[in-house]
Amino acid sequence: MQERLQQLQAEALHKVDNASGLKELNDIRAAYLGKKGPITEVLKGMGKLSAEERPKMGALANEVRDAITAAIESKQQLLEEAAVVEQLASETIDVTLPGRPVKVGNHHPLTRIIEEIEDLFMGMGYAVAEGPEVEQDYYNFEALNFPKGHPARDMQDSYYISDDILLRTHTSGVQARTMEKNHGKGPVKIICPGKVYRRDNDDATHSHQFMQIEGLVVDENIRLSDLKGTLDLFAKKMFGEDREIRLRPSFFPFTEPSVEMDISCKFCGGTGCGVCKDTGWIEILGAGMVHPNVLEMAGYDSKKYTGFAFGLGIERIAMLKYGVDDIRHFYTNDNRFLKQFSVHE
Ligand code: PHE
């Protein structure tokens, strides 16, 4: 019996030693230490032993069990450690692999122009204002000194929704709204970017919907020279320090005097080319001193307050600045066009 037990121990330890996985080890444990295993089987023969030998065999059987258990436990630990090492190796991340590029979008060219102009004017203390695109006739025309039936209304062919409501034809309505909100008090210093609508046939330079930025300053002692200085600074910041400006007399019902501003052509430097139609100058915007009637209608004392206003087309600025030859490019969402304004590539 003693031999048989020692043989079982040797056999089991050998198997444990050679076990290559945890499953195999578990099978060995079940086979040798389980209730129906060979050790239990051997101990069944204890009844035939003498009273002297019985405790010895019992002790030996326990030793064999302990030896097998200890061997299984230490092997189990080894196998588990090996499994962890293997798992770590298989899950290693190669940090030198190049990442998958994420496609990054970019701002629309018109947004870029708007932000550039906003930054410039905010730096001079202007606030950004907004107004509705579906506008009342009163703010789009009447409050700006275009009475009903006034011929100047024909300068801006409109989309009417009802007799009194239309899609705004310019951002100048925000002037009237902002002054009205300020209850006749200065100073007012705003710029207002936004969409405007005019009945027009779309072509390379016309669009029935386009964008403008309006500027308005109202305070005591605002003069035409303040307007000129502001526009000069704007032209140089947007188009380069060597740009010159000139103001030509013009007409808008809501400004008096009214002007149009040209900048010296950056393409030919003023000598004349196709872009400036051989004049050396490019028209950029309309402006003027706020008409006393407009100030009075908004509740301002026109003896005390004066102001200037200007309005420019954003597409026109973008076309000149980026050399775009067709206004429709801004609205057709062609990625080949839009990607050219990416700051990421
Ligand atoms: N609202 C005018 C237009 O759309 C531009 C303008 C704005 C002119 C402000 C003078 C002052 O043509």
Short mmCIF file of C-alpha atoms in Angstrom, two decimals, residues 23-160:
data_model
loop_
_atom_site.label_atom_id
_atom_site.label_comp_id
_atom_site.label_asym_id
_atom_site.label_seq_id
_atom_site.Cartn_x
_atom_site.Cartn_y
_atom_site.Cartn_z
CA LYS A 23 -7.66 23.14 -17.63
CA GLU A 24 -5.29 20.19 -17.66
CA LEU A 25 -4.20 21.02 -14.11
CA ASN A 26 -7.83 21.04 -12.94
CA ASP A 27 -8.34 17.62 -14.52
CA ILE A 28 -5.33 16.26 -12.63
CA ARG A 29 -6.63 17.70 -9.39
CA ALA A 30 -10.00 16.06 -9.94
CA ALA A 31 -8.44 12.78 -10.96
CA TYR A 32 -6.03 12.39 -8.00
CA LEU A 33 -7.65 14.27 -5.15
CA GLY A 34 -11.32 13.73 -5.92
CA LYS A 35 -13.57 11.48 -3.81
CA LYS A 36 -13.43 8.72 -6.40
CA GLY A 37 -9.71 9.14 -7.03
CA PRO A 38 -7.03 6.40 -6.64
CA ILE A 39 -5.90 7.60 -3.18
CA THR A 40 -9.38 7.14 -1.77
CA GLU A 41 -9.46 3.84 -3.54
CA VAL A 42 -6.19 2.71 -1.91
CA LEU A 43 -7.35 3.83 1.53
CA LYS A 44 -10.37 1.56 1.24
CA GLY A 45 -7.93 -1.30 1.82
CA MET A 46 -7.01 0.16 5.26
CA GLY A 47 -9.35 -2.31 6.98
CA LYS A 48 -6.96 -5.15 6.18
CA LEU A 49 -4.03 -3.43 7.91
CA SER A 50 -2.93 -3.98 11.45
CA ALA A 51 -3.83 -1.43 14.12
CA GLU A 52 -0.21 -0.33 14.18
CA GLU A 53 0.12 0.23 10.49
CA ARG A 54 -3.21 1.98 10.01
CA PRO A 55 -2.23 5.44 11.44
CA LYS A 56 1.06 5.31 9.56
CA MET A 57 -0.73 4.70 6.27
CA GLY A 58 -3.24 7.41 7.11
CA ALA A 59 -0.41 9.83 7.76
CA LEU A 60 1.36 8.80 4.55
CA ALA A 61 -1.85 9.22 2.55
CA ASN A 62 -2.18 12.75 3.97
CA GLU A 63 1.42 13.52 3.06
CA VAL A 64 0.81 12.32 -0.50
CA ARG A 65 -2.33 14.45 -0.73
CA ASP A 66 -0.50 17.49 0.64
CA ALA A 67 2.42 16.99 -1.73
CA ILE A 68 0.11 16.73 -4.75
CA THR A 69 -1.95 19.75 -3.60
CA ALA A 70 1.16 21.85 -3.05
CA ALA A 71 2.55 20.87 -6.46
CA ILE A 72 -0.76 21.74 -8.15
CA GLU A 73 -0.93 25.09 -6.36
CA SER A 74 2.57 26.16 -7.27
CA LYS A 75 2.07 24.99 -10.87
CA GLN A 76 -1.24 26.88 -10.98
CA GLN A 77 0.53 30.05 -9.91
CA LEU A 78 3.15 29.60 -12.62
CA LEU A 79 0.54 28.99 -15.30
CA GLU A 80 -1.52 32.00 -14.19
CA GLU A 81 1.53 34.24 -14.29
CA ALA A 82 2.39 32.94 -17.73
CA ALA A 83 -1.19 33.64 -18.86
CA VAL A 84 -0.94 37.26 -17.65
CA VAL A 85 2.38 37.73 -19.42
CA GLU A 86 0.91 36.28 -22.60
CA GLN A 87 -2.18 38.50 -22.36
CA LEU A 88 -0.06 41.61 -21.81
CA ALA A 89 2.06 40.72 -24.81
CA SER A 90 -0.97 40.18 -27.04
CA GLU A 91 -2.60 43.43 -25.92
CA THR A 92 0.45 45.62 -26.27
CA ILE A 93 -0.33 48.85 -28.09
CA ASP A 94 2.17 49.98 -30.65
CA VAL A 95 2.31 53.66 -29.84
CA THR A 96 4.48 54.30 -32.88
CA LEU A 97 1.62 53.41 -35.27
CA PRO A 98 0.42 56.52 -37.07
CA GLY A 99 -3.15 57.48 -36.07
CA ARG A 100 -6.11 57.47 -38.42
CA PRO A 101 -6.57 61.04 -39.60
CA VAL A 102 -9.82 62.73 -38.51
CA LYS A 103 -11.34 64.91 -41.18
CA VAL A 104 -11.56 68.46 -39.88
CA GLY A 105 -13.94 70.93 -41.44
CA ASN A 106 -13.24 74.60 -41.86
CA HIS A 107 -15.04 77.88 -41.65
CA HIS A 108 -16.91 79.04 -44.71
CA PRO A 109 -15.07 81.90 -46.42
CA LEU A 110 -17.96 84.27 -45.67
CA THR A 111 -17.79 83.33 -41.97
CA ARG A 112 -14.09 84.09 -42.03
CA ILE A 113 -14.68 87.55 -43.46
CA ILE A 114 -17.47 88.24 -40.94
CA GLU A 115 -15.26 87.17 -38.02
CA GLU A 116 -12.35 89.22 -39.28
CA ILE A 117 -14.52 92.34 -39.56
CA GLU A 118 -16.18 91.67 -36.19
CA ASP A 119 -12.78 91.32 -34.53
CA LEU A 120 -11.59 94.56 -36.07
CA PHE A 121 -14.60 96.59 -34.95
CA MET A 122 -14.95 94.94 -31.55
CA GLY A 123 -11.36 96.06 -30.96
CA MET A 124 -12.63 99.62 -31.47
CA GLY A 125 -15.43 99.20 -28.95
CA TYR A 126 -18.31 98.23 -31.26
CA ALA A 127 -20.94 95.72 -30.15
CA VAL A 128 -22.34 93.11 -32.54
CA ALA A 129 -26.09 93.52 -33.07
CA GLU A 130 -28.63 91.37 -34.88
CA GLY A 131 -32.01 91.92 -36.44
CA PRO A 132 -34.73 89.85 -38.12
CA GLU A 133 -34.46 88.76 -41.75
CA VAL A 134 -38.24 88.88 -42.08
CA GLU A 135 -38.66 92.57 -41.44
CA GLN A 136 -41.41 95.15 -41.14
CA ASP A 137 -41.70 97.68 -43.92
CA TYR A 138 -41.38 100.29 -41.19
CA TYR A 139 -37.80 99.35 -40.19
CA ASN A 140 -36.59 98.38 -43.65
CA PHE A 141 -37.88 101.57 -45.30
CA GLU A 142 -40.06 104.06 -43.41
CA ALA A 143 -37.84 104.60 -40.38
CA LEU A 144 -34.94 105.05 -42.79
CA ASN A 145 -36.60 107.95 -44.53
CA PHE A 146 -38.07 106.00 -47.46
CA PRO A 147 -41.77 106.98 -47.25
CA LYS A 148 -44.26 104.72 -49.08
CA GLY A 149 -44.07 105.35 -52.81
CA HIS A 150 -40.63 106.96 -52.53
CA PRO A 151 -38.72 106.33 -55.77
CA ALA A 152 -35.61 105.25 -53.82
CA ARG A 153 -37.47 102.06 -52.85
CA ASP A 154 -36.92 100.96 -56.43
CA MET A 155 -33.16 100.87 -55.78
CA GLN A 156 -33.81 97.69 -53.82
CA ASP A 157 -36.27 95.32 -55.46
CA SER A 158 -37.96 93.51 -52.62
CA TYR A 159 -39.65 90.21 -51.77
CA TYR A 160 -42.85 91.19 -49.99
#
